[in-house]
mmCIF file of N, CA and C in Angstrom:
data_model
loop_
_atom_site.group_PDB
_atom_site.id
_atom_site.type_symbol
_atom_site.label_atom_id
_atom_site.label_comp_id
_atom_site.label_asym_id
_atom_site.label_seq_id
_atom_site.Cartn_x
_atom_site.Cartn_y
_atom_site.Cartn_z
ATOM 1 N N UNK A 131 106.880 -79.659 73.904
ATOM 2 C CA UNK A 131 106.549 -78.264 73.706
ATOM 3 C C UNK A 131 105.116 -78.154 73.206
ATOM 4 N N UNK A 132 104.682 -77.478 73.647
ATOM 5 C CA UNK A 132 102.733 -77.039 73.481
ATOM 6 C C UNK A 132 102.944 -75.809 72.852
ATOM 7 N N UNK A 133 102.391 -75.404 71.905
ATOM 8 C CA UNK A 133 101.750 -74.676 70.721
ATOM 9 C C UNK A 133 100.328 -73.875 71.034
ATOM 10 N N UNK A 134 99.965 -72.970 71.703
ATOM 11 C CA UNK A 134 98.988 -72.595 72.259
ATOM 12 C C UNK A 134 98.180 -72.110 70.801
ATOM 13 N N UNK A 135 99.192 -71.163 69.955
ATOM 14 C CA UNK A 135 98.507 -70.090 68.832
ATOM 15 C C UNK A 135 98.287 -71.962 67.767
ATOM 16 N N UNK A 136 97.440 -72.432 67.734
ATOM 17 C CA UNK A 136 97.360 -73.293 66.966
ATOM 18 C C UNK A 136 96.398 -72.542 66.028
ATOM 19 N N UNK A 137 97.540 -73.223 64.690
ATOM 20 C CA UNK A 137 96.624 -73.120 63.279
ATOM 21 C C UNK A 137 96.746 -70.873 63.237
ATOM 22 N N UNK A 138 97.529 -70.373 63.962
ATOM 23 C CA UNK A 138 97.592 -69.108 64.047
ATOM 24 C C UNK A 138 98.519 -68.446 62.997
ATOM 25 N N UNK A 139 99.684 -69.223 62.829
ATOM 26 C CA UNK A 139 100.511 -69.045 61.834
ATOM 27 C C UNK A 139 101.408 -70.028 61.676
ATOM 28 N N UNK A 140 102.113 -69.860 60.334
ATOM 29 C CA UNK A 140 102.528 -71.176 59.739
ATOM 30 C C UNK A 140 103.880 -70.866 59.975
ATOM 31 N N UNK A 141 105.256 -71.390 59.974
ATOM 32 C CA UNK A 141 106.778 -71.267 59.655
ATOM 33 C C UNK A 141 106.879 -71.433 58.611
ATOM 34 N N UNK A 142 107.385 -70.526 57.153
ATOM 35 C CA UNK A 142 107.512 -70.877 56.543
ATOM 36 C C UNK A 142 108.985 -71.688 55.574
ATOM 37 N N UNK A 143 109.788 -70.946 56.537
ATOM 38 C CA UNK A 143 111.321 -71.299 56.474
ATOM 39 C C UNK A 143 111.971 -70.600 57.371
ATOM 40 N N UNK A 144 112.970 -70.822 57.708
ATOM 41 C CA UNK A 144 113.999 -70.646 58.684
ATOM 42 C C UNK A 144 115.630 -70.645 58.878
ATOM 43 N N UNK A 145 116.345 -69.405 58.796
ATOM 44 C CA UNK A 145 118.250 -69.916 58.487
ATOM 45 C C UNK A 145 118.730 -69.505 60.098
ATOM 46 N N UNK A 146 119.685 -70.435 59.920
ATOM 47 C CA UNK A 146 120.549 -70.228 60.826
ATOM 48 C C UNK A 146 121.566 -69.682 60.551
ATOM 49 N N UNK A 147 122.017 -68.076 61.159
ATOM 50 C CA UNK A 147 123.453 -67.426 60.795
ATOM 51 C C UNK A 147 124.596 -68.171 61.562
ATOM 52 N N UNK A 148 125.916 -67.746 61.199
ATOM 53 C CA UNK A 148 126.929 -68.481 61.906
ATOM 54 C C UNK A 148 127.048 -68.147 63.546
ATOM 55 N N UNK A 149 126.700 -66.732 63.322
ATOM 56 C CA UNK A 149 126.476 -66.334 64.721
ATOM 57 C C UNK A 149 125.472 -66.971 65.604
ATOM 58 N N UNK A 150 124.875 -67.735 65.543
ATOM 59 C CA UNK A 150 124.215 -68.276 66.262
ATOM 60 C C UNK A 150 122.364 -67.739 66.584
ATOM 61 N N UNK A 151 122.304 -66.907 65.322
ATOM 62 C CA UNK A 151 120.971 -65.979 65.663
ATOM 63 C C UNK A 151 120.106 -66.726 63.997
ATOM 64 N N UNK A 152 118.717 -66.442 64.693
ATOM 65 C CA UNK A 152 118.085 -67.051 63.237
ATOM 66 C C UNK A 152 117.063 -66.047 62.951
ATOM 67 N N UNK A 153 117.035 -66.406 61.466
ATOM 68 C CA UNK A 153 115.638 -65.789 60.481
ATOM 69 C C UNK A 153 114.673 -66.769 60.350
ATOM 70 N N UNK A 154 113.186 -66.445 60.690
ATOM 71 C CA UNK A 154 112.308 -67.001 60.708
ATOM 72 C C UNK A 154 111.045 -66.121 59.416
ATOM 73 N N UNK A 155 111.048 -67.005 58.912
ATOM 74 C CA UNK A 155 109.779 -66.218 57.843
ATOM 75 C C UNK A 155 108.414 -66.985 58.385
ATOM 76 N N UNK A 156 107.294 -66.182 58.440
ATOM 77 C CA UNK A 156 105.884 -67.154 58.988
ATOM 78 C C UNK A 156 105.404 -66.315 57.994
ATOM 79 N N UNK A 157 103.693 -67.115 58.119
ATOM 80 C CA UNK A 157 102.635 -66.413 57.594
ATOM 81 C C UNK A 157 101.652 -66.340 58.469
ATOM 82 N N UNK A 158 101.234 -65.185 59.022
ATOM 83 C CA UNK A 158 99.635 -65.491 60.059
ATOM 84 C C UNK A 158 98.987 -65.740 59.529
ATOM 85 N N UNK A 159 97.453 -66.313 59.549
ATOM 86 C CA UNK A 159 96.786 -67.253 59.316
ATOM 87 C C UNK A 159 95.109 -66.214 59.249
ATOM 88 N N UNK A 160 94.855 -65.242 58.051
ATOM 89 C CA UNK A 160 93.914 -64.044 58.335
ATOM 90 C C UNK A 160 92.605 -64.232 58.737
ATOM 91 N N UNK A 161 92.454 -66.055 58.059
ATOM 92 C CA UNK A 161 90.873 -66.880 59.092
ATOM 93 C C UNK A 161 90.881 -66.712 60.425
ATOM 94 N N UNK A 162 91.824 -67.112 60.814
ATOM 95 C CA UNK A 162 91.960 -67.293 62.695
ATOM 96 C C UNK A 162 90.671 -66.953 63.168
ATOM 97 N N UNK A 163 90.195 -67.522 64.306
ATOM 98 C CA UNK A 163 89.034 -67.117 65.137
ATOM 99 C C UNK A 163 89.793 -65.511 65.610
ATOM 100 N N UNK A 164 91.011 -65.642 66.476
ATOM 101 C CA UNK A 164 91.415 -64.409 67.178
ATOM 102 C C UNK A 164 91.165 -62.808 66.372
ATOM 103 N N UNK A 165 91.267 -63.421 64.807
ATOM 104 C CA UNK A 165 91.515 -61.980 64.524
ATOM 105 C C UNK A 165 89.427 -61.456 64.069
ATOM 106 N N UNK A 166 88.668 -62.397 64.830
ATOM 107 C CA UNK A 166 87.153 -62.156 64.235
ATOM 108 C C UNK A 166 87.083 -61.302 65.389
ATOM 109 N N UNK A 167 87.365 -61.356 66.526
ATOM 110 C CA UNK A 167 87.302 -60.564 67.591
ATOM 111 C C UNK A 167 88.459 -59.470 68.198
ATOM 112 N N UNK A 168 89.196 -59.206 67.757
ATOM 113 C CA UNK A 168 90.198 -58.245 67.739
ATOM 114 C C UNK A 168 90.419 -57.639 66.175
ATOM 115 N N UNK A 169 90.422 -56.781 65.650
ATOM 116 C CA UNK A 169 88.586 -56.262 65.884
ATOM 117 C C UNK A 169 87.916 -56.743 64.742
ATOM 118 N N UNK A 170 86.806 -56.696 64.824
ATOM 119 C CA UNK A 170 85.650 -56.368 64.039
ATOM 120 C C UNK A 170 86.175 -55.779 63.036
ATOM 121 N N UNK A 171 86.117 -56.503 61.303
ATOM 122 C CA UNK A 171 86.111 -55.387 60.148
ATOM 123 C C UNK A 171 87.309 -54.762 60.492
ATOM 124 N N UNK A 172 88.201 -54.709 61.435
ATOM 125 C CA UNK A 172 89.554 -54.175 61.172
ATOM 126 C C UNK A 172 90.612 -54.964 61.944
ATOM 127 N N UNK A 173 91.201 -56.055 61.532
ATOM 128 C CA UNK A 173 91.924 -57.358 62.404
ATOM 129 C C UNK A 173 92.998 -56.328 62.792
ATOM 130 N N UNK A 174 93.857 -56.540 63.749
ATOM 131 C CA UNK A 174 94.919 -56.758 64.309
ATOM 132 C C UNK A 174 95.499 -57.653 65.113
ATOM 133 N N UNK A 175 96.526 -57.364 64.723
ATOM 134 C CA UNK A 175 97.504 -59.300 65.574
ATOM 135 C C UNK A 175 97.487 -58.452 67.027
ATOM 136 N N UNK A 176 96.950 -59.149 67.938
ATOM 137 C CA UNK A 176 97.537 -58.571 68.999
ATOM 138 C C UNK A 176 98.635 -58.910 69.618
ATOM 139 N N UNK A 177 98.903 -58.202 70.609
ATOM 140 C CA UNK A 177 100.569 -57.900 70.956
ATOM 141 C C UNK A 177 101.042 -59.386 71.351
ATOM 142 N N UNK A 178 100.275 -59.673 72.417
ATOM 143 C CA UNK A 178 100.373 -61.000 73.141
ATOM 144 C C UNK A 178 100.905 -61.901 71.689
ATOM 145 N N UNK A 179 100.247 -62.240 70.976
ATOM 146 C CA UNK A 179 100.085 -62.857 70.141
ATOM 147 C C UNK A 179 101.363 -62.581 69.179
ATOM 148 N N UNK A 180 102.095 -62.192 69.225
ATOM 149 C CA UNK A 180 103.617 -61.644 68.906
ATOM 150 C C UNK A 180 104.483 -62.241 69.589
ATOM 151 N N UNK A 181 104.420 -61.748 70.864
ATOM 152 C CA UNK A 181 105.337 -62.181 72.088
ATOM 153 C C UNK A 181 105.277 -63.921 72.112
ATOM 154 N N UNK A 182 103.861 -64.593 71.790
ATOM 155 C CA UNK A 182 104.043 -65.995 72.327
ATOM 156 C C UNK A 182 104.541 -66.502 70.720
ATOM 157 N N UNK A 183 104.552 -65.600 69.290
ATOM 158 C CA UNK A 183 105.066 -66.751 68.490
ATOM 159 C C UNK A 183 106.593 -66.680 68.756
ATOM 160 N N UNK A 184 107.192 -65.528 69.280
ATOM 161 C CA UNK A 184 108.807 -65.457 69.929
ATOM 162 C C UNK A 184 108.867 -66.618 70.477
ATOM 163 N N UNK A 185 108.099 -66.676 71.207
ATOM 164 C CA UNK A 185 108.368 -67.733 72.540
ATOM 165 C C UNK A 185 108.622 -69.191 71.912
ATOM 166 N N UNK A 186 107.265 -69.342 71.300
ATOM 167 C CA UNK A 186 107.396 -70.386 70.175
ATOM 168 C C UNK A 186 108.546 -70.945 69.288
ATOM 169 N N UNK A 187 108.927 -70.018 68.482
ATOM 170 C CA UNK A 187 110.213 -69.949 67.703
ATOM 171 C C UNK A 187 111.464 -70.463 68.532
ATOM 172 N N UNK A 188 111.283 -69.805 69.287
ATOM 173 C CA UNK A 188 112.653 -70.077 70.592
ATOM 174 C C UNK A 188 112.641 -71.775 71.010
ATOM 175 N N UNK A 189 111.411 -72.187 71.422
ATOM 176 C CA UNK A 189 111.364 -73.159 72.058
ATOM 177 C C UNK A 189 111.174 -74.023 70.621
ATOM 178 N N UNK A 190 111.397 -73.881 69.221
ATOM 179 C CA UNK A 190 111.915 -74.535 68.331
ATOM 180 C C UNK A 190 113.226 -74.759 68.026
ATOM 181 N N UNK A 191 113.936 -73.655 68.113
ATOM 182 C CA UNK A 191 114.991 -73.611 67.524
ATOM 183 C C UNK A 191 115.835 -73.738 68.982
ATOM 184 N N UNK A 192 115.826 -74.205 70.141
ATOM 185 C CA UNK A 192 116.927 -74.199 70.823
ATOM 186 C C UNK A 192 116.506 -76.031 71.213
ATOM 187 N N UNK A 193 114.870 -76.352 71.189
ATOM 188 C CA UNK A 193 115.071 -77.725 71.460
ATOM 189 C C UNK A 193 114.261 -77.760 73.191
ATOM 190 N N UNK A 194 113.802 -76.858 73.841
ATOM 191 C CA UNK A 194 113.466 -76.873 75.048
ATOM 192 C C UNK A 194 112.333 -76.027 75.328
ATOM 193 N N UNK A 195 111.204 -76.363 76.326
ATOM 194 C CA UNK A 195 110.024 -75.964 76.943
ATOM 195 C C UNK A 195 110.577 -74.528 77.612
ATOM 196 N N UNK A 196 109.784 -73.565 77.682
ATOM 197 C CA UNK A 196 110.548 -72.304 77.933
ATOM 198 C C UNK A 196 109.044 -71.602 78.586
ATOM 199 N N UNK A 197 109.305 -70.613 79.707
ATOM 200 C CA UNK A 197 108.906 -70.067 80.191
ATOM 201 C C UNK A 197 109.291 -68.848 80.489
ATOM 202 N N UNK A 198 108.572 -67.843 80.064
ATOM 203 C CA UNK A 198 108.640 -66.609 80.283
ATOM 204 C C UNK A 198 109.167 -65.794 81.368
ATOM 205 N N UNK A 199 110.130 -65.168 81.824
ATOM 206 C CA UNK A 199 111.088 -64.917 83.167
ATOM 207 C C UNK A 199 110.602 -63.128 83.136
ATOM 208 N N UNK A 200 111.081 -63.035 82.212
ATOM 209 C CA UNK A 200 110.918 -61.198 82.037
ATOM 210 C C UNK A 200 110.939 -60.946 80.540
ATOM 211 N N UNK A 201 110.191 -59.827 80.326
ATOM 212 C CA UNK A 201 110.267 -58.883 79.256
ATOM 213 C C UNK A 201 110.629 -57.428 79.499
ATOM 214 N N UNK A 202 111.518 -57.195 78.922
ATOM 215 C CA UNK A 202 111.935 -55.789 78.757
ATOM 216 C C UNK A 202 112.076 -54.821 77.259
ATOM 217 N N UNK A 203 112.259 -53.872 77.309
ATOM 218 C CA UNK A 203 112.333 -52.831 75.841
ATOM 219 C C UNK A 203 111.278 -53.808 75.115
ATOM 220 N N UNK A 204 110.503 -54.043 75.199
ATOM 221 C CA UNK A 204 108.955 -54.125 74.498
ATOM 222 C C UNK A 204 108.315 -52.903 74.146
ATOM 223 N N UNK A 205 108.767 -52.947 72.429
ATOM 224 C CA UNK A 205 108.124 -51.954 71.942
ATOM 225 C C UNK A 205 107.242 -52.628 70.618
ATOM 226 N N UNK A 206 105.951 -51.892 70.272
ATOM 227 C CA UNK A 206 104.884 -52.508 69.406
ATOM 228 C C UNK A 206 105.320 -51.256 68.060
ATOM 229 N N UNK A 207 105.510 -51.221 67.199
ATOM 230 C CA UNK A 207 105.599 -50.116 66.623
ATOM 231 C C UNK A 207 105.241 -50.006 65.292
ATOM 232 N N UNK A 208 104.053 -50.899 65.210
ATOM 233 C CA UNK A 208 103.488 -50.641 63.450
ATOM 234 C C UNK A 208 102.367 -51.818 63.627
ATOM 235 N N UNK A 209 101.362 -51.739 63.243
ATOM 236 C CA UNK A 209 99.798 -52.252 63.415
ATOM 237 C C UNK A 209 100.402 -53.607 62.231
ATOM 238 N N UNK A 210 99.943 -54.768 62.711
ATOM 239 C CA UNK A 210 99.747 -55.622 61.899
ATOM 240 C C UNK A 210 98.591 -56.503 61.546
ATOM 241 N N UNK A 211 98.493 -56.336 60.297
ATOM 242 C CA UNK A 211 97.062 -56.476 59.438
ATOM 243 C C UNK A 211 97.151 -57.850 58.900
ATOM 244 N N UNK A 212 96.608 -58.898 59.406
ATOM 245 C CA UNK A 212 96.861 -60.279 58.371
ATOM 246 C C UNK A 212 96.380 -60.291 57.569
ATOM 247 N N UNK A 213 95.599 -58.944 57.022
ATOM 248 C CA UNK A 213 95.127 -59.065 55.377
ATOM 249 C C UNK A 213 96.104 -58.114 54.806
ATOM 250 N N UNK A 214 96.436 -57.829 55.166
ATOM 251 C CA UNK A 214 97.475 -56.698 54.430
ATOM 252 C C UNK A 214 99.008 -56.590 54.032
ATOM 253 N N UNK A 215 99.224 -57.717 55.754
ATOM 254 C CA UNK A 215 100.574 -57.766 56.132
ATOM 255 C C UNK A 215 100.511 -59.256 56.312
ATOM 256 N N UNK A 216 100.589 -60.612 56.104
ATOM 257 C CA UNK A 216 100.720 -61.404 57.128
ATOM 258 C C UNK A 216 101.733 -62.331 56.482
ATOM 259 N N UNK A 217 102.953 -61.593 56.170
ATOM 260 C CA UNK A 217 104.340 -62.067 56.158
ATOM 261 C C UNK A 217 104.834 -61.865 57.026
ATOM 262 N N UNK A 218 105.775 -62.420 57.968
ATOM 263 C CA UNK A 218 106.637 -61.153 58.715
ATOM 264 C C UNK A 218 108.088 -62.405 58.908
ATOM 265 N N UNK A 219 109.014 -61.659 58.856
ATOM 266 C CA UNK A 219 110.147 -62.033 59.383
ATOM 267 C C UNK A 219 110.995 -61.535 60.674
ATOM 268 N N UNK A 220 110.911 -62.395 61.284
ATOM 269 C CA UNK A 220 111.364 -62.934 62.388
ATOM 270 C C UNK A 220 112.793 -62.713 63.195
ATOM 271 N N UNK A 221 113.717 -61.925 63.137
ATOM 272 C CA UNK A 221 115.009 -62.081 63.736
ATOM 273 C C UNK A 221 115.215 -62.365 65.044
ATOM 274 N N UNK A 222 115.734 -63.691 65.598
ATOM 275 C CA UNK A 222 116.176 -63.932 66.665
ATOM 276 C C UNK A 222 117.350 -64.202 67.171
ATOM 277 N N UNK A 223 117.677 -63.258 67.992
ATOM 278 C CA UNK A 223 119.275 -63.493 68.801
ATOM 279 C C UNK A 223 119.475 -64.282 69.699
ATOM 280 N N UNK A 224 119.700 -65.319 70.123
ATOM 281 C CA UNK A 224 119.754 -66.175 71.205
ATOM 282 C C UNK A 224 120.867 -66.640 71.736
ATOM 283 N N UNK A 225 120.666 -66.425 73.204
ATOM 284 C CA UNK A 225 121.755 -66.086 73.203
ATOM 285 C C UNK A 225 121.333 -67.674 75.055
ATOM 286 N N UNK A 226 122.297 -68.484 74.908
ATOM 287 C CA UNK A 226 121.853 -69.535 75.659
ATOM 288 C C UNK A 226 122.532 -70.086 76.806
ATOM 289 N N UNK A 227 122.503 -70.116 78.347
ATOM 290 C CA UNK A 227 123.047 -70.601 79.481
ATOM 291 C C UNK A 227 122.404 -71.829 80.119
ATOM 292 N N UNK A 228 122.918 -72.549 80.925
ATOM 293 C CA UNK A 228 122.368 -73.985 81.405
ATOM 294 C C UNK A 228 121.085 -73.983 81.722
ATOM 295 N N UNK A 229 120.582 -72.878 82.096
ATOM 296 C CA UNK A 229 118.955 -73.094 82.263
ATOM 297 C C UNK A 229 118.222 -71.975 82.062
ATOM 298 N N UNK A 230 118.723 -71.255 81.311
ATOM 299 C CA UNK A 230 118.416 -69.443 80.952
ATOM 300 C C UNK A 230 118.515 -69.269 79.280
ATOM 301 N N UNK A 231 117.421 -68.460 78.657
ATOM 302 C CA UNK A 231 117.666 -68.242 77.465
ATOM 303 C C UNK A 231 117.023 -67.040 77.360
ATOM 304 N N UNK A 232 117.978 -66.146 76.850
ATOM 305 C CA UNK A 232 117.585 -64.854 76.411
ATOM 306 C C UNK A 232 117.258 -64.429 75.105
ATOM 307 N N UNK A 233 116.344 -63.730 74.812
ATOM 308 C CA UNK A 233 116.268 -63.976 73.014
ATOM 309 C C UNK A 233 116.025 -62.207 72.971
ATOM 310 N N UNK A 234 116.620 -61.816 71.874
ATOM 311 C CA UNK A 234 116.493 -60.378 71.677
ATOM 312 C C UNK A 234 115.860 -60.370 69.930
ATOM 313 N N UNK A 235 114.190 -60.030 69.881
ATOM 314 C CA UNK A 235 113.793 -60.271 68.711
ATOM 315 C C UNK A 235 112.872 -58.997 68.180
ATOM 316 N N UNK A 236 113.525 -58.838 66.480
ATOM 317 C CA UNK A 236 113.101 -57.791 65.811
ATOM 318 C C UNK A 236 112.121 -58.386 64.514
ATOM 319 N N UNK A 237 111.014 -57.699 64.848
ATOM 320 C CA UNK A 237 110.136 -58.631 64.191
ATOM 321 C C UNK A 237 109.748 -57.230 62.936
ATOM 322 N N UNK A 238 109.459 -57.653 61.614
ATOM 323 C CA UNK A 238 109.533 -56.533 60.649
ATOM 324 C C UNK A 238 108.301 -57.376 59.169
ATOM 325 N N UNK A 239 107.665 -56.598 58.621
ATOM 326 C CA UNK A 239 107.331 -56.874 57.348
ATOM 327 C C UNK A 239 107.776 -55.814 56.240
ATOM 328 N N UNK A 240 108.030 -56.436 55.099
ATOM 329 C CA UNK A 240 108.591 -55.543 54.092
ATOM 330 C C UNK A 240 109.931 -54.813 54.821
ATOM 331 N N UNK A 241 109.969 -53.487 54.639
ATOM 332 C CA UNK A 241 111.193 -52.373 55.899
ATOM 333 C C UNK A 241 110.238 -52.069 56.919
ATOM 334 N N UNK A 242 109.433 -51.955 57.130
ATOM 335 C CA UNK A 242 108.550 -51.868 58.579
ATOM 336 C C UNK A 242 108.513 -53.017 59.172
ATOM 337 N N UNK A 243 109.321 -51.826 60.372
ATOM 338 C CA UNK A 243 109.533 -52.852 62.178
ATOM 339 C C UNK A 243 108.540 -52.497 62.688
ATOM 340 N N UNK A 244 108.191 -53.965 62.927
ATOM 341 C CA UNK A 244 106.782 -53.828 63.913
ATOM 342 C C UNK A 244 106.641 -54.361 65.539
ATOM 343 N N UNK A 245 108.077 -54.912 65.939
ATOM 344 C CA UNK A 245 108.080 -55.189 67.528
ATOM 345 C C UNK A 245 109.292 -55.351 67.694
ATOM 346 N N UNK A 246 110.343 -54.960 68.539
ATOM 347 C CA UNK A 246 111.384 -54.892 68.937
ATOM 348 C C UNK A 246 111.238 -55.647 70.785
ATOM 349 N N UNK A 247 112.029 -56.563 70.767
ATOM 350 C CA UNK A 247 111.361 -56.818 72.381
ATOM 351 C C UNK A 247 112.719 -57.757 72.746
ATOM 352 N N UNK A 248 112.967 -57.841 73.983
ATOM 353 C CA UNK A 248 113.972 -58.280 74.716
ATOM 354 C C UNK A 248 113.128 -59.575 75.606
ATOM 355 N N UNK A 249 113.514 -61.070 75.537
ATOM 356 C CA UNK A 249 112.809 -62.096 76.727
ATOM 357 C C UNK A 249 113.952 -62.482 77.634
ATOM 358 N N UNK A 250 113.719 -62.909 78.338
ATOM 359 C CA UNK A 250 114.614 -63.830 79.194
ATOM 360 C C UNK A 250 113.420 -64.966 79.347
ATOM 361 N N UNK A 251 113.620 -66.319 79.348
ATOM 362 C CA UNK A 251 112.936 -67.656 79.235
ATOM 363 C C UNK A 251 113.755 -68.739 80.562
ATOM 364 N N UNK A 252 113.450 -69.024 80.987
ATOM 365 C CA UNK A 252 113.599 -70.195 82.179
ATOM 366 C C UNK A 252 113.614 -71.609 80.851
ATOM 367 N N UNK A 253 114.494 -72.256 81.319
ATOM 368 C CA UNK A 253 113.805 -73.656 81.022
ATOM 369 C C UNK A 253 113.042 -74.569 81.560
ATOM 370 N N UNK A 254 112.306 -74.887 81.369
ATOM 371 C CA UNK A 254 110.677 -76.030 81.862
ATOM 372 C C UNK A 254 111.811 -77.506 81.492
ATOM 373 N N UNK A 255 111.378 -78.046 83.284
ATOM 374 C CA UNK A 255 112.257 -79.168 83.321
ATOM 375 C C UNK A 255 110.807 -80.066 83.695
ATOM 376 N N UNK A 256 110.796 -80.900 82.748
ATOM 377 C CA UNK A 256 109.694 -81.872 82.939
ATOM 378 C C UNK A 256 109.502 -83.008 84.233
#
């Protein structure tokens, strides 16, 4: 598994419910090169940059190289500031078939939800 957002944000812990869905706590990383240019004097995480630590997380916690199939109900819904905000916890539903993984993830700091988004992931067969 390749790590594209390197040095972007950290994991800081992680549970597994019985149900089979996990909590992920990170910290973004407010040095990052990305956030010197998105923007200027006012960082924001960009979206992308959301979507691939999902991706990330996933392809931790299930054990497999994963590729992006579809996104659906992708919603962005609260600006995130890595000087302001750069806790966030993580909820992932995963939900897993022989070569298909769907993850339904609500991403939030403090009580503000800040991305609600639906993946479907292929598995990458080496």
């Amino acid at each position: 598994m390749q790590t594209i957002l390197t040095d972007f944000y950290t994991l800081q812990s992680y549970e597994k419910a019985e149900n089979g869905s996990f909590t992920a706590h990170i910290t973004l990383n407010k040095e990052h090169d990305i956030f010197k240019g998105h923007f200027p004097n006012n960082p924001v995480t960009p979206g992308v940059c959301m979507m691939q630590i999902v991706k990330e997380l996933a392809e931790e916690f299930t054990g497999s190289s994963l590729f992006l199939k579809a996104a659906s109900n992708v919603k962005f819904m609260a600006i995130i500031n890595p000087f302001e905000t750069p806790d966030l916890t993580l909820q992932l539903d995963i939900n897993e078939t022989e070569d298909e993984i769907k993850v339904k993830n609500t991403t939030v700091f403090g009580e503000t939800i800040a991305l609600k988004m639906s993946a479907q992931y292929k598995r990458q067969t080496s």
